mmCIF file of C-alpha atoms and ligand atoms in Angstrom:
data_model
loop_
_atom_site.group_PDB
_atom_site.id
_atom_site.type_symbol
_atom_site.label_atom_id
_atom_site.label_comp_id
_atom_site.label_asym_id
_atom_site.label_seq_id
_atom_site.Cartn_x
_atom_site.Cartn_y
_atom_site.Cartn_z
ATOM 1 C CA UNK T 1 -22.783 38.361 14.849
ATOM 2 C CA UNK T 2 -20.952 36.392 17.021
ATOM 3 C CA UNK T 3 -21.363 32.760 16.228
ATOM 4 C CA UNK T 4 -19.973 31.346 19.289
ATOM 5 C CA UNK T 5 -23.117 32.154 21.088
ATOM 6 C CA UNK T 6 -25.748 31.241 18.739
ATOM 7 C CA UNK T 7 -26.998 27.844 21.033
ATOM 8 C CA UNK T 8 -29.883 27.539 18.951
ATOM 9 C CA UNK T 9 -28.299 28.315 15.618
ATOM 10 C CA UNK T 10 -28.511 24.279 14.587
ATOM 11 C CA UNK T 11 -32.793 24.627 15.098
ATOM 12 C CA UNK T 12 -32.894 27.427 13.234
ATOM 13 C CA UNK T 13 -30.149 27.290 10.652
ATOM 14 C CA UNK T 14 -32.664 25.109 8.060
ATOM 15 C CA UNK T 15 -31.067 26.947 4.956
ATOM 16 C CA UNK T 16 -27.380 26.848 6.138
ATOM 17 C CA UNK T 17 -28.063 22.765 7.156
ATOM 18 C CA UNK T 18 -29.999 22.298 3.438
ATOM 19 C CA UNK T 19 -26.639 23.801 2.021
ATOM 20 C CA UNK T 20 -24.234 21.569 3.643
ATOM 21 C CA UNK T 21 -26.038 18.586 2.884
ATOM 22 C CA UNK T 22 -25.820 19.527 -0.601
ATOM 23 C CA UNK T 23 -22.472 20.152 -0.256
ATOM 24 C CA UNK T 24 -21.253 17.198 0.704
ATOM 25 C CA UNK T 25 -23.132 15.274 -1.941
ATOM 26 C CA UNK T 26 -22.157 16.688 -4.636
ATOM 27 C CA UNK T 27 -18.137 16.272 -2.927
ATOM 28 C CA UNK T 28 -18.527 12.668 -3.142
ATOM 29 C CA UNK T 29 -19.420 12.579 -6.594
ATOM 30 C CA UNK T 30 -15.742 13.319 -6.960
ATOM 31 C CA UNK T 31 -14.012 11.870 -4.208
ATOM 32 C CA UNK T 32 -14.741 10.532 -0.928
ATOM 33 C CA UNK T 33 -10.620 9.678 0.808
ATOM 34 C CA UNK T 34 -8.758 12.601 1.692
ATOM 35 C CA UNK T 35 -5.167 12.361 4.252
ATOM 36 C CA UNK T 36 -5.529 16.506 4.969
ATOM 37 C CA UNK T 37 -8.839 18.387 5.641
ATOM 38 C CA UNK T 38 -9.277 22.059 6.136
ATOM 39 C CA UNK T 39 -12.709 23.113 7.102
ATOM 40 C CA UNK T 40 -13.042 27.245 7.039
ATOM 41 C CA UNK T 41 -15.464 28.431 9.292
ATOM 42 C CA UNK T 42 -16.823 25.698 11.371
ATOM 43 C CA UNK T 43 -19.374 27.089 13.868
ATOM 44 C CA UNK T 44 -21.328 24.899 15.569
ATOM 45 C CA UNK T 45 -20.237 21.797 13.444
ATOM 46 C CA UNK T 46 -23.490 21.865 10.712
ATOM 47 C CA UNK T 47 -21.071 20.634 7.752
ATOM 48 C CA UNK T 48 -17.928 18.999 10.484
ATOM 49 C CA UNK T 49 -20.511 16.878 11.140
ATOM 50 C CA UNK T 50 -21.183 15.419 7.902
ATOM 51 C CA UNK T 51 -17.174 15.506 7.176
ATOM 52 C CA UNK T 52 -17.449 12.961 10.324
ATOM 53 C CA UNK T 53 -19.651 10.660 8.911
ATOM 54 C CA UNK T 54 -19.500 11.105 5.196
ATOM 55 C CA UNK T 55 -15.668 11.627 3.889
ATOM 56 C CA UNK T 56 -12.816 9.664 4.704
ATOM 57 C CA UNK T 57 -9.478 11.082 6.147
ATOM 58 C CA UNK T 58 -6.747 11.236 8.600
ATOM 59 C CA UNK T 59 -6.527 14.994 10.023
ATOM 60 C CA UNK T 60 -8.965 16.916 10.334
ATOM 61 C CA UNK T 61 -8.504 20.816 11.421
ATOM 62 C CA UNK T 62 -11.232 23.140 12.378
ATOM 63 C CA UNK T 63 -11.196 26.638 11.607
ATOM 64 C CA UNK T 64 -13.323 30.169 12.714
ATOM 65 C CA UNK T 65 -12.923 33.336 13.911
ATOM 66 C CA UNK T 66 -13.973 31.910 17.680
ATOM 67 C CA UNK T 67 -13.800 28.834 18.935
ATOM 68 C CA UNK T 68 -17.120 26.723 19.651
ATOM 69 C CA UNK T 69 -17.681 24.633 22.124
ATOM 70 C CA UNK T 70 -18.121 22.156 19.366
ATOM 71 C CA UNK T 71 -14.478 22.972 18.155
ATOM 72 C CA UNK T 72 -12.969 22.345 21.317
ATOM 73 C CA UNK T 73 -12.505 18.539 20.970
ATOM 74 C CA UNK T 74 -11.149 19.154 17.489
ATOM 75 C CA UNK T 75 -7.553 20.246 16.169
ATOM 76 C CA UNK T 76 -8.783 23.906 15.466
ATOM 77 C CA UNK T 77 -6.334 27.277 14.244
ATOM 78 C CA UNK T 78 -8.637 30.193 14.991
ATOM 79 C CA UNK T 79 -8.675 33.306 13.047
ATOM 80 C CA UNK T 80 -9.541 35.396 10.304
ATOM 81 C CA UNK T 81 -9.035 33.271 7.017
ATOM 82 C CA UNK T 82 -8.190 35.872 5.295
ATOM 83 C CA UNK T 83 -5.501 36.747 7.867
ATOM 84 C CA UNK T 84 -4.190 33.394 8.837
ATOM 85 C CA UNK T 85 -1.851 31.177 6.952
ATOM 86 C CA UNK T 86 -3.051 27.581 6.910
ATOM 87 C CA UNK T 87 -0.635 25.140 7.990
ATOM 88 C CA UNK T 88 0.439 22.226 5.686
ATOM 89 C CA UNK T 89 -0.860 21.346 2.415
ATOM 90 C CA UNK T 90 -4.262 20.424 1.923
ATOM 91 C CA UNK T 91 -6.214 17.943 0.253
ATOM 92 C CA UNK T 92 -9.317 18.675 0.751
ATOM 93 C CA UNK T 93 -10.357 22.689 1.761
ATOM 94 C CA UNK T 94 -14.460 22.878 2.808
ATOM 95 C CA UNK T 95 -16.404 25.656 3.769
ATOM 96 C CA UNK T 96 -20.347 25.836 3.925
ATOM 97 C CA UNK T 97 -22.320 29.360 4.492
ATOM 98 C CA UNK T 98 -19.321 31.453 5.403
ATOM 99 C CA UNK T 99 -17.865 33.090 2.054
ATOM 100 C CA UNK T 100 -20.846 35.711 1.773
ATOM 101 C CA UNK T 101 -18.840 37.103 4.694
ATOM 102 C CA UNK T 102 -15.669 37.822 2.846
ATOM 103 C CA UNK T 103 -15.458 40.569 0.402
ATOM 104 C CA UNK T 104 -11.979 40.311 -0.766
ATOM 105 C CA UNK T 105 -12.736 36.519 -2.257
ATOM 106 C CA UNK T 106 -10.302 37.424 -5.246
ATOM 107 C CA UNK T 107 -7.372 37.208 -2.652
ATOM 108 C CA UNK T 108 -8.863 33.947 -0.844
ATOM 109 C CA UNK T 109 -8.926 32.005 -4.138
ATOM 110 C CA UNK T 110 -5.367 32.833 -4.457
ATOM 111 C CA UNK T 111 -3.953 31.813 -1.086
ATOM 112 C CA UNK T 112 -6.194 28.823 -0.836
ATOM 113 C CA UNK T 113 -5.417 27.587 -4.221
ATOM 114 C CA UNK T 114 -1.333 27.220 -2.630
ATOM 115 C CA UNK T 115 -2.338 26.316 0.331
ATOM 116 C CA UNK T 116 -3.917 22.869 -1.893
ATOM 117 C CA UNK T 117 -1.812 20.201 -2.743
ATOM 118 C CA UNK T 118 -1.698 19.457 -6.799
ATOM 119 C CA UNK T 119 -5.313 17.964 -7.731
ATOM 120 C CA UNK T 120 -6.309 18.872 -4.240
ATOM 121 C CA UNK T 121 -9.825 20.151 -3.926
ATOM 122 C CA UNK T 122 -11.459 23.050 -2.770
ATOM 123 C CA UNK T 123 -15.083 22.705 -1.757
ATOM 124 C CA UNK T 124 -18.034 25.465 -0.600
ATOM 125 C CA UNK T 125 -21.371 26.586 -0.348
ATOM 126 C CA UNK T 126 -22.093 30.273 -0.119
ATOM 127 C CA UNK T 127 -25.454 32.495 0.248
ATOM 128 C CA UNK T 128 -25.576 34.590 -3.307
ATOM 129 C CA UNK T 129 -27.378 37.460 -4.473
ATOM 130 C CA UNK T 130 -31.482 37.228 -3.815
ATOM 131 C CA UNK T 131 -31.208 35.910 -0.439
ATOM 132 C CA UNK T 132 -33.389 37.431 2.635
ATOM 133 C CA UNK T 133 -34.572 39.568 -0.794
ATOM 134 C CA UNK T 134 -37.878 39.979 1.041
ATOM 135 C CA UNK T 135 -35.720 41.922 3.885
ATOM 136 C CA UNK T 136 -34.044 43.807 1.283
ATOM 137 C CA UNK T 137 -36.537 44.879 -0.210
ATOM 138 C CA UNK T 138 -38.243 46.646 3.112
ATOM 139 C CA UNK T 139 -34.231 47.803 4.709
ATOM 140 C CA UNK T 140 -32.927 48.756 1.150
ATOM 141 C CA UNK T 141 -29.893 47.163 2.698
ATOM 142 C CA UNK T 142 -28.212 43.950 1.950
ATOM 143 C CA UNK T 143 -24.522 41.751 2.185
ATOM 144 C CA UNK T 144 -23.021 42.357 -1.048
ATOM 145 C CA UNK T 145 -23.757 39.021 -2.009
ATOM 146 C CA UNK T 146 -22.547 37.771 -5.229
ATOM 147 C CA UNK T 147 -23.616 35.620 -8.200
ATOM 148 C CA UNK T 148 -23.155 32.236 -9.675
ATOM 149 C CA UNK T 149 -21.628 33.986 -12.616
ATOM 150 C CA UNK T 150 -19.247 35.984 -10.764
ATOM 151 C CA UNK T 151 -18.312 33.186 -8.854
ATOM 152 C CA UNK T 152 -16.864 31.031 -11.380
ATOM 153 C CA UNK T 153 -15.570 34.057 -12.508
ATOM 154 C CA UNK T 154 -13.097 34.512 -9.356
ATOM 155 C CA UNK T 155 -12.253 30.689 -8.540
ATOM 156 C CA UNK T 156 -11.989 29.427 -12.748
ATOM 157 C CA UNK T 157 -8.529 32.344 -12.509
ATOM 158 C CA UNK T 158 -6.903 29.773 -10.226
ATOM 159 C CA UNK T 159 -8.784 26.493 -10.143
ATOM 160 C CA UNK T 160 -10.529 23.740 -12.649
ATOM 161 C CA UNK T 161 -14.517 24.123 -11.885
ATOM 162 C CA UNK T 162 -15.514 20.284 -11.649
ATOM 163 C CA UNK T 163 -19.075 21.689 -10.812
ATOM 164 C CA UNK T 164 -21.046 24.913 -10.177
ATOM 165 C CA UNK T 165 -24.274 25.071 -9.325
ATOM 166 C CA UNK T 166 -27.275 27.188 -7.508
ATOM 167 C CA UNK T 167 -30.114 26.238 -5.292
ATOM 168 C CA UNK T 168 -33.399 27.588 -3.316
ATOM 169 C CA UNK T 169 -35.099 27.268 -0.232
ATOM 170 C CA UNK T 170 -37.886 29.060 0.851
ATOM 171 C CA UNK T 171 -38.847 29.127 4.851
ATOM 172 C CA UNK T 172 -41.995 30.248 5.893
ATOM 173 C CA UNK T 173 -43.289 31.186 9.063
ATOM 174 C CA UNK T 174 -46.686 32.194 10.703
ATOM 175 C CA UNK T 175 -46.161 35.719 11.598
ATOM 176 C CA UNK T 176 -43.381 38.048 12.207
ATOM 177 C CA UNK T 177 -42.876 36.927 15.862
ATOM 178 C CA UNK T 178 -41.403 33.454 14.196
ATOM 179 C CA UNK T 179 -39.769 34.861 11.035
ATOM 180 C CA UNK T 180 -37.864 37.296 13.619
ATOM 181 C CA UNK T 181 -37.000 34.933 16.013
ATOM 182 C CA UNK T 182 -35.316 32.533 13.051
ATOM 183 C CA UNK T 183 -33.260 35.437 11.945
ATOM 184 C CA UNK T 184 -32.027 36.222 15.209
ATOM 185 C CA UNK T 185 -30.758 32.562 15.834
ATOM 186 C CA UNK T 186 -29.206 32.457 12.538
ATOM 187 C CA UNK T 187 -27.403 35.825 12.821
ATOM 188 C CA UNK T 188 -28.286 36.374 9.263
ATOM 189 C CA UNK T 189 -30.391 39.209 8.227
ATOM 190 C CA UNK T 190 -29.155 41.684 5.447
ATOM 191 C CA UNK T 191 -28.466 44.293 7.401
ATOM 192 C CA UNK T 192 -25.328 46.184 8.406
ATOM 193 C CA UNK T 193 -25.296 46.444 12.021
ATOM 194 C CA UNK T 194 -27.568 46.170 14.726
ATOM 195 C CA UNK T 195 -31.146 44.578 13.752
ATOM 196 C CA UNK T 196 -32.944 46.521 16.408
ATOM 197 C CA UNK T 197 -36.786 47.122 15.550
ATOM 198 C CA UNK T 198 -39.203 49.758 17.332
ATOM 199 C CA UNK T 199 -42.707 49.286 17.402
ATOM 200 C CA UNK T 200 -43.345 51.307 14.536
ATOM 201 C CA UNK T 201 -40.944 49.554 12.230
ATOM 202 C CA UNK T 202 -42.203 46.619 13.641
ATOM 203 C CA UNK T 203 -45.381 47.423 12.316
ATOM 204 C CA UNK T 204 -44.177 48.409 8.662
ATOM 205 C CA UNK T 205 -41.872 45.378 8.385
ATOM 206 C CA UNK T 206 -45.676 43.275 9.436
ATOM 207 C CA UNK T 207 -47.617 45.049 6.334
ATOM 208 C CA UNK T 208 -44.347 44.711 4.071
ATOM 209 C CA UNK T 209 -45.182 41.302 4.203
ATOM 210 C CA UNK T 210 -48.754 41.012 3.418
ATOM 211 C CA UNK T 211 -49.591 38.026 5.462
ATOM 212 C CA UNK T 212 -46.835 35.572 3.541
ATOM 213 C CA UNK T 213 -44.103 35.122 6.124
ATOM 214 C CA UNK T 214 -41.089 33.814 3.962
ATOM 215 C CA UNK T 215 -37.734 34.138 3.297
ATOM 216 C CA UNK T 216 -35.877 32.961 0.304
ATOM 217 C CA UNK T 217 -32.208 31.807 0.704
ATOM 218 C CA UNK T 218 -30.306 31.494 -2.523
ATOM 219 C CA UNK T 219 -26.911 29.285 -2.194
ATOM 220 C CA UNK T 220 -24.069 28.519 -5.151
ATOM 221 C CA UNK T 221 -22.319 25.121 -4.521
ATOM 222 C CA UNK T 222 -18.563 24.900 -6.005
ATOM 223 C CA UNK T 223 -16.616 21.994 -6.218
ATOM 224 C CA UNK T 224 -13.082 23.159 -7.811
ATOM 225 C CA UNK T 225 -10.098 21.519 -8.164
ATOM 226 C CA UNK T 226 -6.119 22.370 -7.872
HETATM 227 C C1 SAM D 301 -23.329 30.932 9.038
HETATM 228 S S1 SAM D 301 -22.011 30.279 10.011
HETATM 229 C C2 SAM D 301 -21.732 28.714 9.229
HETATM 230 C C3 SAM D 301 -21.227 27.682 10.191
HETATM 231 C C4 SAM D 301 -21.122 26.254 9.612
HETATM 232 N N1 SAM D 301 -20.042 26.178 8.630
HETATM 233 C C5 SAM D 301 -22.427 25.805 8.984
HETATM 234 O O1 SAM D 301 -22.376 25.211 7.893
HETATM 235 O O2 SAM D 301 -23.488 26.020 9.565
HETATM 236 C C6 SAM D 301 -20.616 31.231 9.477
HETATM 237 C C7 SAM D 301 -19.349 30.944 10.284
HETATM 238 O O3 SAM D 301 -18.248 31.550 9.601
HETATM 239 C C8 SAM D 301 -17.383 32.138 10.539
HETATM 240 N N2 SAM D 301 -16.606 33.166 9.825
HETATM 241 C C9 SAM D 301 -17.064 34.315 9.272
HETATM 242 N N3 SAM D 301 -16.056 35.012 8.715
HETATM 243 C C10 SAM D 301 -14.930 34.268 8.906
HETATM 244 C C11 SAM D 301 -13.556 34.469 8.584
HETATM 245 N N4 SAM D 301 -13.150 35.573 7.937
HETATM 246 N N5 SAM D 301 -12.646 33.532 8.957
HETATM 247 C C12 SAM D 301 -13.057 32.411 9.616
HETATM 248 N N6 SAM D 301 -14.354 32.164 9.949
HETATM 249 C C13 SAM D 301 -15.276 33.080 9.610
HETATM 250 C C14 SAM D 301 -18.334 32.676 11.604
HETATM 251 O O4 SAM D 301 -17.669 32.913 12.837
HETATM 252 C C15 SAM D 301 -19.371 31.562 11.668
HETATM 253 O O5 SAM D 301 -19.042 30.570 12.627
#
């Protein structure tokens, strides 16, 4: 999905807001005063806005695939993170509910970890495996999300884990009209591809969920240092 058009993504975005705040909390357990932050993936400024008015710094540069009109007033570089070589050494490198998008995390881990200064931190939230399970569970399709587990796995090969953690929320709605209309303002929904439903499927997807509308998002929190 393209982000840049998601207007009411900060109404509906509950679980990705939730994980951010989170985020930043458990941050400033371990420092709040940073000269250099990189924020991957920036949207429509859920987490920038808590960098504003929670951390401490000097520059601040915004990163994403597109630029918002959120971004605009910011310092941005736009493009693929996994393409894109950030400039300067970091001190701090954030990202909230973006790295279930990236497969090849293995390589990311590596080119963030010298793209840190020494004891520079790298900071994220990420949707892991059991999220939108009750979607899942009806497409048979999901993001290849991953685990706490494998997680730590990836980042401990090239950074000190100062703290891992995982956390729940569960949203529910009052039919399928409203759970629908929350994934479609998210752009979050398990599937690969269109989410186009007919009448039929709409239907089947209504019994699937036996009168409870909810969805379970399932996030990991790491707070790793260089
Ligand atoms: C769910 S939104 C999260 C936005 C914001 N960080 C928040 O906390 O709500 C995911 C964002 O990641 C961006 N994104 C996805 N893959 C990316 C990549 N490979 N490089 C840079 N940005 C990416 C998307 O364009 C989108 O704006």
């Amino acid at each position: 999905m393209r982000f840049k058009g998601a207007k009411f993504y900060d109404i509906y975005a509950k679980p990705q807001i939730y994980a951010a705040d989170i985020l930043i909390n458990s941050l400033k357990n371990y420092r709040q005063n940073y000269d250099d932050i990189y924020e991957i993936g920036a949207g429509s400024g859920v987490l920038t806005r808590l960098i504003l008015s929670q951390l401490e710094y000097k520059n601040l540069i915004l990163n994403d695939l597109y630029e918002s009109e959120f971004m605009s007033k910011f310092s941005t570089q736009i493009g693929d993170i996994t393409q894109l070589k950030i400039k300067n050494k970091q001190d701090l490198i954030i990202s909230s509910s973006v790295f279930q998008w990236i497969n090849e995390l293995e390589n990311l881990s590596y080119n963030l970890k010298f793209s840190l200064k020494n004891g520079g931190i790298l900071a994220f939230s990420t949707f892991i495996d059991g999220t939108l399970k009750e979607l899942s569970s009806f497409t048979n399709q999901s993001l290849e999300y991953k685990n706490l587990a494998q997680l730590k796995a990836i980042f401990s090969k090239n950074f000190e884990i100062l703290n891992a953690q995982e956390r729940q929320i569960k949203l529910k709605f009052n039919n399928l009209k409203e759970l629908l209309t929350h994934l479609k303002h998210t752009g979050v929904n398990n599937i690969k591809g269109e989410f186009k439903l007919t009448k039929s499927s709409f239907e089947a997807l209504n019994s699937h969920f036996k009168n409870n509308f909810s969805l379970s998002y399932k996030f990991a929190i790491l707070i790793l240092k260089n």
